[in-house]
Amino acid sequence: MPEPRTTSTPSRRPARGITREQIVDAAVAIVEADGVGSLSMRKLATQLGTVPTAIYWHIGGREQLLDAVVERFTDRLVAAQVRGRTPVSRVLSIARHFRDSASEHPNLTEAANERGLNATTFLPLQIALARELTAAGLRGRRASEAMRSIVYVVSGFIVLAYRVPPVAPTRHRSEELWAEIDAAGIDPGLLADLREPADFDAVFEHTLRTLVEALLTTPA
Amino acid sequence: MPEPRTTSTPSRRPARGITREQIVDAAVAIVEADGVGSLSMRKLATQLGTVPTAIYWHIGGREQLLDAVVERFTDRLVAAQVRGRTPVSRVLSIARHFRDSASEHPNLTEAANERGLNATTFLPLQIALARELTAAGLRGRRASEAMRSIVYVVSGFIVLAYRVPPVAPTRHRSEELWAEIDAAGIDPGLLADLREPADFDAVFEHTLRTLVEALLTTPA
DNA sequence: ACCTGAACACCGTTCAAGT
DNA sequence: ACCTGAACACCGTTCAAGT
């Protein structure tokens, strides 16, 4: 197996043939537009006017290619402009920024999750949160517990949300399911609400606000 | 395209050839053991001593097959024995039960998520929660908001957790990443904690407890 | 150092034909 | 009603060979 070029050896090279950068660029475009499933080594090669094996030389295989795609995406997720005056509203602004960035690129989010790269992808989120929690006066274990709670909840919402149109047939949507449930012991008002489609952003907002307020105000 | 047999037409049939049930059984076993990626129509056929096209007659395609696999899994997720005396501890016992069921079958959980069937899979969780929140005195919108918060958070944790061994190379694990971060503005105690691996179950426990307590005690 | 061609071992799916 | 065979249009990856 030939050693693929690493980013750390830029090594001047004549302007002929294909570069690692061009390959990743094209792969990002395909994944962003049509999802991970649409990225094939052969299609990508054809689109670049080359041959699959050339890609192997530069990148090393489909998995490495996907990792490179995710890395490019992660680099574009810049830390948010933190907004708000109270600690709670500042933390919420960070959470919202990441939800928004991810929901603008659902297919890249899916790729990151599929390759197990969530920790990397959400690192900028974590750093911003760490600063904010420190500024809010949280220290040590209290701070790390709060941070991990927020990070997992935000990541969880993001990962649940990336499925742009639901894959499943209509009857599997949550609202439909609630139509046929045994209602014994369930408040009728609650049941009526559950038969309406959920507003994902509203749930995100409500959940995060409740959680962050509790984490920042509960005594240690 | 021939009409695949539906579950609602059991239709007595001689004991020859393969049945839909046998196909789904075998598929569940493969997915459970080796993941969605290892389920191929051809391998499955060979293992059943038949030919791929026979499977198409009974099921209709790979996607329908996966949906059937998930349906089987969902049917096995029985509602929990609810435990505890306070509303908070009872709700937590439900959440834990679902996290445990899912983490015993990470590959089936992945399949459900991949097919966009989370709403179906977590329906028993939702029903149990709806009863418990009603019993705790929550009504109408207040109850539905609390329920959706809990459901999304539990689902999010579950979906984040199913990646049994992290796919990514070692340097992408969260602890490693924190070793190289600009520490300005971050509490040293917090930073030290973040450089240790996270205890997933502890984060789940802490997050859920904080959230559920806040949701059940905050005034409407 | 980089690219090519041929080959291997797979896929999902369709369709006409059999019993 | 159910199964078979052949065929189509794909895959990822390896490897020896070229320049």
Coordinates of C-alpha atoms (C1' of nucleotides) in Angstrom, one line a residue:
Chain A
M1 CA 0.0 0.0 0.0
P2 CA 1.5 3.4 -1.0
E3 CA 1.8 6.0 1.7
P4 CA -0.9 8.7 1.1
R5 CA 0.3 12.3 1.1
T6 CA -0.3 13.9 4.5
T7 CA -1.4 17.5 5.0
S8 CA 1.8 18.1 6.9
T9 CA 4.0 17.6 3.7
P10 CA 2.8 20.3 1.3
S11 CA 5.8 19.4 -1.1
R12 CA 5.8 21.7 -4.2
R13 CA 4.5 19.7 -7.1
P14 CA 3.9 20.5 -10.8
A15 CA 0.4 21.5 -11.7
R16 CA -0.5 18.2 -13.4
G17 CA -2.9 15.5 -12.4
I18 CA -5.2 15.7 -9.5
T19 CA -4.5 17.0 -5.9
R20 CA -5.7 15.8 -2.6
E21 CA -7.5 19.1 -2.1
Q22 CA -9.5 18.9 -5.3
I23 CA -10.5 15.4 -4.4
V24 CA -11.8 16.4 -1.0
D25 CA -13.5 19.5 -2.4
A26 CA -15.4 17.4 -4.9
A27 CA -16.3 14.8 -2.3
V28 CA -17.6 17.5 0.1
A29 CA -19.8 18.8 -2.7
I30 CA -21.2 15.4 -3.4
V31 CA -21.9 14.6 0.2
E32 CA -23.4 18.0 0.9
A33 CA -25.7 17.7 -2.0
D34 CA -26.7 14.1 -2.0
G35 CA -25.6 12.5 1.2
V36 CA -22.9 9.9 2.2
G37 CA -24.6 7.1 0.3
S38 CA -24.1 9.0 -3.0
L39 CA -20.4 9.2 -2.6
S40 CA -18.7 6.5 -4.7
M41 CA -15.0 6.3 -5.6
R42 CA -15.8 5.6 -9.2
K43 CA -18.3 8.4 -9.7
L44 CA -16.0 10.8 -7.9
A45 CA -13.1 9.8 -10.2
T46 CA -15.2 10.2 -13.3
Q47 CA -16.4 13.6 -12.2
L48 CA -12.7 14.6 -11.7
G49 CA -11.7 13.3 -15.1
T50 CA -9.5 10.6 -13.5
V51 CA -9.6 7.0 -12.4
P52 CA -10.6 5.5 -9.0
T53 CA -7.1 4.3 -8.3
A54 CA -5.7 7.8 -8.5
I55 CA -7.9 8.7 -5.6
Y56 CA -6.5 5.8 -3.7
W57 CA -3.0 7.1 -4.1
H58 CA -3.9 10.5 -2.7
I59 CA -6.4 9.6 0.0
G60 CA -6.1 5.9 0.8
G61 CA -9.7 4.7 0.7
R62 CA -13.3 5.6 1.1
E63 CA -13.2 5.8 4.9
Q64 CA -10.3 8.2 4.9
L65 CA -12.0 10.2 2.2
L66 CA -15.1 10.6 4.4
D67 CA -12.9 11.5 7.4
A68 CA -11.3 14.2 5.2
V69 CA -14.7 15.4 4.2
V70 CA -15.8 15.7 7.8
E71 CA -12.6 17.5 8.7
R72 CA -13.2 20.1 6.1
F73 CA -16.7 20.6 7.5
T74 CA -15.5 20.8 11.0
D75 CA -13.0 23.5 10.1
R76 CA -15.9 25.6 8.7
L77 CA -17.8 25.4 12.0
V78 CA -16.4 28.5 13.6
A79 CA -17.1 29.4 17.1
A80 CA -20.2 31.5 17.5
Q81 CA -20.4 35.2 18.2
V82 CA -21.6 34.8 21.8
R83 CA -24.7 36.9 22.5
G84 CA -26.7 37.9 25.5
R85 CA -26.1 39.4 28.9
T86 CA -27.0 36.7 31.4
P87 CA -25.0 33.4 31.5
V88 CA -28.1 31.4 30.6
S89 CA -28.8 33.4 27.5
R90 CA -25.2 33.4 26.4
V91 CA -25.0 29.6 26.8
L92 CA -28.2 29.3 24.8
S93 CA -26.8 31.4 22.0
I94 CA -23.9 29.1 21.6
A95 CA -26.2 26.0 21.5
R96 CA -28.4 27.7 18.9
H97 CA -25.5 28.6 16.7
F98 CA -24.4 24.9 16.6
R99 CA -27.9 23.6 15.9
D100 CA -28.2 26.1 13.1
S101 CA -24.8 25.3 11.5
A102 CA -25.6 21.6 11.6
S103 CA -29.1 22.0 10.2
E104 CA -27.7 24.0 7.3
H105 CA -25.6 20.9 6.4
P106 CA -27.6 17.9 7.4
N107 CA -25.7 15.5 5.1
L108 CA -22.3 16.6 6.5
T109 CA -23.6 16.2 10.0
E110 CA -24.7 12.7 9.1
A111 CA -21.3 11.9 7.7
A112 CA -19.6 13.1 10.9
N113 CA -21.9 10.9 13.0
E114 CA -21.5 7.9 10.8
R115 CA -17.7 8.1 11.0
G116 CA -17.9 8.6 14.8
L117 CA -16.4 12.0 14.6
N118 CA -18.9 13.9 16.7
A119 CA -16.4 14.6 19.4
T120 CA -14.2 16.4 16.9
T121 CA -17.1 18.2 15.1
F122 CA -18.4 19.6 18.4
L123 CA -15.1 20.6 19.9
P124 CA -15.6 24.3 19.1
L125 CA -19.0 24.1 20.8
Q126 CA -17.3 22.6 23.8
I127 CA -14.6 25.1 24.0
A128 CA -17.0 28.0 23.8
L129 CA -19.1 26.4 26.5
A130 CA -16.1 25.8 28.7
R131 CA -15.3 29.5 28.6
E132 CA -18.9 30.6 29.3
L133 CA -19.3 28.2 32.2
T134 CA -16.1 29.4 33.7
A135 CA -17.2 33.0 33.3
A136 CA -20.5 32.1 35.0
G137 CA -18.5 31.0 38.0
L138 CA -18.7 27.2 37.7
R139 CA -15.6 25.3 38.7
G140 CA -14.2 21.8 38.6
R141 CA -16.6 18.8 38.6
R142 CA -19.6 21.0 38.8
A143 CA -18.5 22.7 35.6
S144 CA -17.5 19.6 33.7
E145 CA -20.8 17.9 34.6
A146 CA -22.8 20.9 33.3
M147 CA -20.7 21.1 30.2
R148 CA -21.1 17.4 29.3
S149 CA -24.8 17.6 29.9
I150 CA -25.2 20.5 27.6
V151 CA -22.9 19.1 24.9
Y152 CA -24.6 15.7 24.8
V153 CA -28.1 17.2 24.7
V154 CA -27.2 19.6 21.9
S155 CA -25.4 16.9 20.0
G156 CA -28.3 14.5 20.5
F157 CA -30.8 17.0 19.1
I158 CA -28.5 17.7 16.1
V159 CA -28.0 14.0 15.3
L160 CA -31.8 13.4 15.6
A161 CA -32.5 16.3 13.3
Y162 CA -30.4 15.6 10.3
R163 CA -32.8 13.3 8.6
V164 CA -34.2 15.9 6.3
P165 CA -37.2 14.2 4.9
P166 CA -38.2 11.3 7.1
V167 CA -37.2 8.1 5.4
A168 CA -40.0 6.1 6.8
P169 CA -43.5 5.7 5.3
T170 CA -46.1 8.2 6.6
R171 CA -47.8 6.0 9.0
H172 CA -44.6 5.8 11.1
R173 CA -44.6 9.5 11.9
S174 CA -45.1 10.2 15.6
E175 CA -48.4 12.1 15.2
E176 CA -50.0 9.2 13.3
L177 CA -48.9 6.7 15.8
W178 CA -50.6 8.6 18.6
A179 CA -54.0 8.3 16.9
E180 CA -54.3 4.6 17.7
I181 CA -53.0 4.5 21.3
D182 CA -54.8 3.3 24.3
A183 CA -55.5 6.5 26.1
A184 CA -56.1 5.1 29.6
G185 CA -54.3 7.2 32.2
I186 CA -53.2 9.9 29.8
D187 CA -54.4 13.4 30.2
P188 CA -56.7 14.3 27.2
G189 CA -55.0 17.7 26.7
L190 CA -51.6 16.0 26.6
L191 CA -52.9 13.4 24.1
A192 CA -54.4 16.1 21.9
D193 CA -51.0 17.9 21.8
L194 CA -49.2 14.7 20.9
R195 CA -51.5 14.2 17.9
E196 CA -50.1 17.4 16.4
P197 CA -46.7 17.4 14.8
A198 CA -43.9 18.5 17.1
D199 CA -42.1 21.8 16.5
F200 CA -38.6 20.6 16.7
D201 CA -37.0 24.1 17.3
A202 CA -39.5 24.8 20.0
V203 CA -38.7 21.5 21.8
F204 CA -35.0 22.3 21.4
E205 CA -35.5 25.8 22.9
H206 CA -37.6 24.6 25.8
T207 CA -35.4 21.7 26.7
L208 CA -32.2 23.7 26.5
R209 CA -33.5 26.6 28.5
T210 CA -34.9 24.4 31.2
L211 CA -31.7 22.3 31.4
V212 CA -29.3 25.3 31.4
E213 CA -31.2 27.2 33.9
A214 CA -31.2 24.2 36.3
L215 CA -27.5 23.5 35.7
L216 CA -26.5 27.1 36.4
T217 CA -28.6 27.7 39.4
T218 CA -28.7 24.5 41.3
P219 CA -26.4 24.7 44.3
A220 CA -23.3 22.5 44.2
Chain B
M1 CA -43.3 -5.7 -9.3
P2 CA -45.1 -8.5 -7.5
E3 CA -47.1 -7.5 -4.4
P4 CA -45.2 -8.7 -1.3
R5 CA -47.2 -10.6 1.3
T6 CA -48.4 -8.4 4.1
T7 CA -48.6 -9.5 7.8
S8 CA -52.3 -9.0 7.7
T9 CA -52.8 -11.9 5.3
P10 CA -51.5 -15.0 7.2
S11 CA -52.9 -17.3 4.5
R12 CA -52.2 -21.0 5.2
R13 CA -49.5 -22.3 3.0
P14 CA -47.6 -25.6 2.5
A15 CA -44.4 -26.0 4.5
R16 CA -42.2 -25.7 1.4
G17 CA -39.8 -22.9 0.5
I18 CA -38.9 -19.9 2.6
T19 CA -41.3 -17.8 4.7
R20 CA -41.3 -14.1 5.3
E21 CA -40.8 -14.8 9.0
Q22 CA -37.7 -16.9 8.4
I23 CA -36.2 -14.2 6.2
V24 CA -36.8 -11.5 8.9
D25 CA -35.5 -13.7 11.6
A26 CA -32.3 -14.3 9.8
A27 CA -31.9 -10.7 8.9
V28 CA -32.4 -9.6 12.5
A29 CA -29.7 -12.0 13.5
I30 CA -27.2 -10.6 11.0
V31 CA -27.9 -7.0 11.8
E32 CA -27.8 -7.7 15.5
A33 CA -24.5 -9.5 15.2
D34 CA -22.6 -7.5 12.6
G35 CA -24.5 -4.3 11.9
V36 CA -26.7 -2.9 9.0
G37 CA -23.7 -2.7 6.7
S38 CA -23.3 -6.5 6.8
L39 CA -26.8 -7.3 5.7
S40 CA -26.8 -8.1 2.0
M41 CA -29.6 -9.7 0.0
R42 CA -27.2 -12.2 -1.5
K43 CA -25.5 -13.3 1.7
L44 CA -28.9 -13.6 3.4
A45 CA -30.2 -15.7 0.6
T46 CA -27.2 -18.0 0.6
Q47 CA -27.5 -18.4 4.4
L48 CA -31.2 -19.4 4.0
G49 CA -30.3 -21.8 1.2
T50 CA -32.2 -19.8 -1.4
V51 CA -31.7 -17.2 -4.0
P52 CA -31.9 -13.4 -3.7
T53 CA -34.9 -13.1 -5.9
A54 CA -36.9 -15.3 -3.6
I55 CA -36.4 -12.7 -0.9
Y56 CA -37.6 -10.0 -3.2
W57 CA -40.8 -11.9 -3.7
H58 CA -41.6 -12.1 0.0
I59 CA -40.2 -8.7 1.2
G60 CA -39.9 -6.4 -1.7
G61 CA -36.3 -5.0 -1.3
R62 CA -33.6 -4.1 1.1
E63 CA -35.3 -1.1 2.6
Q64 CA -38.5 -3.0 3.4
L65 CA -36.4 -5.7 4.8
L66 CA -34.6 -3.3 7.2
D67 CA -38.0 -1.8 8.1
A68 CA -39.2 -5.3 9.0
V69 CA -36.1 -5.9 11.1
V70 CA -36.6 -2.7 13.0
E71 CA -40.3 -3.6 13.5
R72 CA -39.3 -6.9 15.1
F73 CA -36.9 -5.1 17.3
T74 CA -39.5 -2.5 18.3
D75 CA -42.0 -5.2 19.2
R76 CA -39.5 -6.6 21.7
L77 CA -39.0 -3.3 23.5
V78 CA -41.7 -3.9 26.0
A79 CA -42.7 -1.1 28.4
A80 CA -40.7 -1.0 31.5
Q81 CA -41.7 -2.1 35.0
V82 CA -42.0 1.4 36.4
R83 CA -40.1 1.7 39.7
G84 CA -39.8 4.3 42.4
R85 CA -42.0 6.3 44.7
T86 CA -41.6 9.9 43.6
P87 CA -42.6 11.1 40.1
V88 CA -39.0 12.0 39.3
S89 CA -37.6 8.6 40.2
R90 CA -40.4 6.9 38.3
V91 CA -39.7 8.9 35.2
L92 CA -36.0 8.2 35.5
S93 CA -36.6 4.5 35.8
I94 CA -38.5 4.6 32.5
A95 CA -35.7 6.5 30.8
R96 CA -33.1 4.1 32.1
H97 CA -35.0 1.1 30.9
F98 CA -34.9 2.4 27.4
R99 CA -31.3 3.4 27.5
D100 CA -30.5 -0.1 28.7
S101 CA -32.6 -1.9 26.1
A102 CA -31.1 0.1 23.3
S103 CA -27.5 -0.3 24.5
E104 CA -28.0 -4.1 24.6
H105 CA -28.8 -3.9 20.9
P106 CA -26.7 -1.1 19.4
N107 CA -26.8 -2.4 15.9
L108 CA -30.6 -2.6 15.9
T109 CA -30.8 0.9 17.4
E110 CA -28.5 2.1 14.5
A111 CA -30.8 0.4 12.0
A112 CA -33.9 2.1 13.5
N113 CA -32.2 5.5 13.3
E114 CA -30.9 4.9 9.8
R115 CA -34.4 4.1 8.6
G116 CA -35.8 7.1 10.3
L117 CA -37.9 4.9 12.6
N118 CA -37.0 6.5 15.9
A119 CA -40.6 7.7 16.5
T120 CA -41.9 4.2 16.2
T121 CA -39.1 2.6 18.2
F122 CA -39.6 5.0 21.1
L123 CA -43.3 4.9 21.1
P124 CA -43.5 2.6 24.1
L125 CA -41.2 5.0 26.0
Q126 CA -43.5 7.9 25.1
I127 CA -46.6 6.1 26.2
A128 CA -45.1 5.1 29.5
L129 CA -44.0 8.7 30.0
A130 CA -47.4 10.1 29.1
R131 CA -49.0 8.0 31.8
E132 CA -46.4 9.0 34.4
L133 CA -46.6 12.7 33.7
T134 CA -50.3 12.6 33.9
A135 CA -50.1 10.8 37.2
A136 CA -47.6 13.5 38.4
G137 CA -50.3 16.1 37.8
L138 CA -49.1 17.7 34.6
R139 CA -51.7 18.7 32.1
G140 CA -52.1 19.9 28.5
R141 CA -49.2 21.9 26.9
R142 CA -47.1 21.8 30.1
A143 CA -47.2 18.0 30.0
S144 CA -46.6 17.6 26.2
E145 CA -43.6 20.0 26.4
A146 CA -42.1 18.0 29.3
M147 CA -42.7 14.8 27.5
R148 CA -41.1 15.8 24.3
S149 CA -38.1 17.2 26.1
I150 CA -37.5 14.0 27.9
V151 CA -38.2 11.8 24.8
Y152 CA -35.8 13.8 22.6
V153 CA -33.0 13.9 25.3
V154 CA -33.3 10.1 26.0
S155 CA -33.4 9.4 22.2
G156 CA -30.5 11.6 21.6
F157 CA -28.4 9.9 24.2
I158 CA -29.3 6.6 22.8
V159 CA -28.5 7.5 19.2
L160 CA -25.2 9.0 20.3
A161 CA -24.3 5.9 22.2
Y162 CA -24.8 3.1 19.7
R163 CA -21.4 3.4 18.1
V164 CA -19.9 0.5 20.1
P165 CA -16.2 0.9 19.4
P166 CA -15.6 4.4 18.1
V167 CA -15.0 4.3 14.4
A168 CA -12.6 7.2 14.4
P169 CA -8.8 6.9 15.0
T170 CA -7.6 7.5 18.5
R171 CA -6.6 11.1 18.2
H172 CA -10.2 12.0 17.6
R173 CA -11.5 11.0 21.0
S174 CA -12.6 13.9 23.0
E175 CA -10.1 13.5 25.8
E176 CA -7.2 13.6 23.4
L177 CA -8.5 16.7 21.7
W178 CA -8.6 18.6 25.0
A179 CA -4.9 18.1 25.5
E180 CA -4.1 20.6 22.8
I181 CA -6.6 23.3 23.5
D182 CA -5.9 27.0 24.3
A183 CA -6.9 27.0 27.9
A184 CA -7.4 30.8 28.3
G185 CA -10.5 31.6 30.2
I186 CA -11.2 28.0 31.1
D187 CA -11.2 26.9 34.8
P188 CA -8.2 24.5 35.4
G189 CA -10.3 22.1 37.4
L190 CA -12.8 21.9 34.5
L191 CA -10.0 21.4 32.0
A192 CA -8.5 18.6 34.1
D193 CA -11.9 16.8 34.2
L194 CA -12.3 17.2 30.4
R195 CA -9.0 15.5 29.8
E196 CA -10.4 12.3 31.5
P197 CA -12.8 10.1 29.4
A198 CA -16.5 10.8 30.0
D199 CA -18.5 8.3 31.9
F200 CA -21.5 8.1 29.5
D201 CA -23.9 6.6 32.0
A202 CA -23.0 9.2 34.6
V203 CA -23.7 12.0 32.2
F204 CA -27.0 10.4 31.2
E205 CA -28.0 10.1 34.8
H206 CA -26.9 13.6 35.8
T207 CA -28.6 15.2 32.7
L208 CA -31.9 13.3 33.0
R209 CA -32.2 13.9 36.8
T210 CA -31.5 17.6 36.4
L211 CA -33.9 18.0 33.5
V212 CA -36.7 15.9 34.9
E213 CA -36.6 17.6 38.3
A214 CA -36.8 21.0 36.6
L215 CA -39.6 20.0 34.3
L216 CA -41.7 18.5 37.1
T217 CA -41.2 21.3 39.6
T218 CA -41.1 24.5 37.6
P219 CA -44.5 26.3 37.9
A220 CA -46.5 26.4 34.7
Chain C
dA1 C1' 6.1 10.6 -7.5
dC2 C1' 2.1 9.9 -9.6
dC3 C1' -1.2 7.6 -12.8
dT4 C1' -3.3 3.7 -15.5
dG5 C1' -5.6 -0.9 -16.7
dA6 C1' -7.1 -5.1 -15.6
dA7 C1' -8.9 -7.9 -12.4
dC8 C1' -11.2 -9.7 -8.0
dA9 C1' -14.9 -10.1 -5.3
dC10 C1' -18.7 -8.3 -4.3
dC11 C1' -23.4 -5.4 -4.5
dG12 C1' -29.2 -4.3 -5.3
dT13 C1' -32.6 -5.0 -8.6
dT14 C1' -35.4 -6.4 -12.7
dC15 C1' -37.5 -9.6 -15.5
dA16 C1' -38.8 -13.4 -18.2
dA17 C1' -39.4 -18.0 -17.4
dG18 C1' -40.4 -22.0 -14.9
dT19 C1' -43.4 -25.2 -11.7
Chain D
dA1 C1' -48.4 -18.7 -5.6
dC2 C1' -43.9 -19.2 -5.3
dC3 C1' -39.1 -19.9 -7.0
dT4 C1' -35.2 -19.8 -10.5
dG5 C1' -31.4 -18.0 -13.8
dA6 C1' -29.6 -14.7 -16.3
dA7 C1' -28.6 -10.2 -16.9
dC8 C1' -27.9 -5.0 -15.9
dA9 C1' -25.6 -1.6 -13.8
dC10 C1' -23.2 -0.8 -10.3
dC11 C1' -19.7 -1.1 -6.0
dG12 C1' -14.6 -0.8 -3.1
dT13 C1' -10.1 -2.4 -3.4
dT14 C1' -5.6 -4.5 -4.9
dC15 C1' -1.7 -4.8 -7.7
dA16 C1' 1.5 -4.9 -11.3
dA17 C1' 2.8 -1.9 -14.7
dG18 C1' 3.7 2.3 -16.8
dT19 C1' 5.8 7.3 -17.1

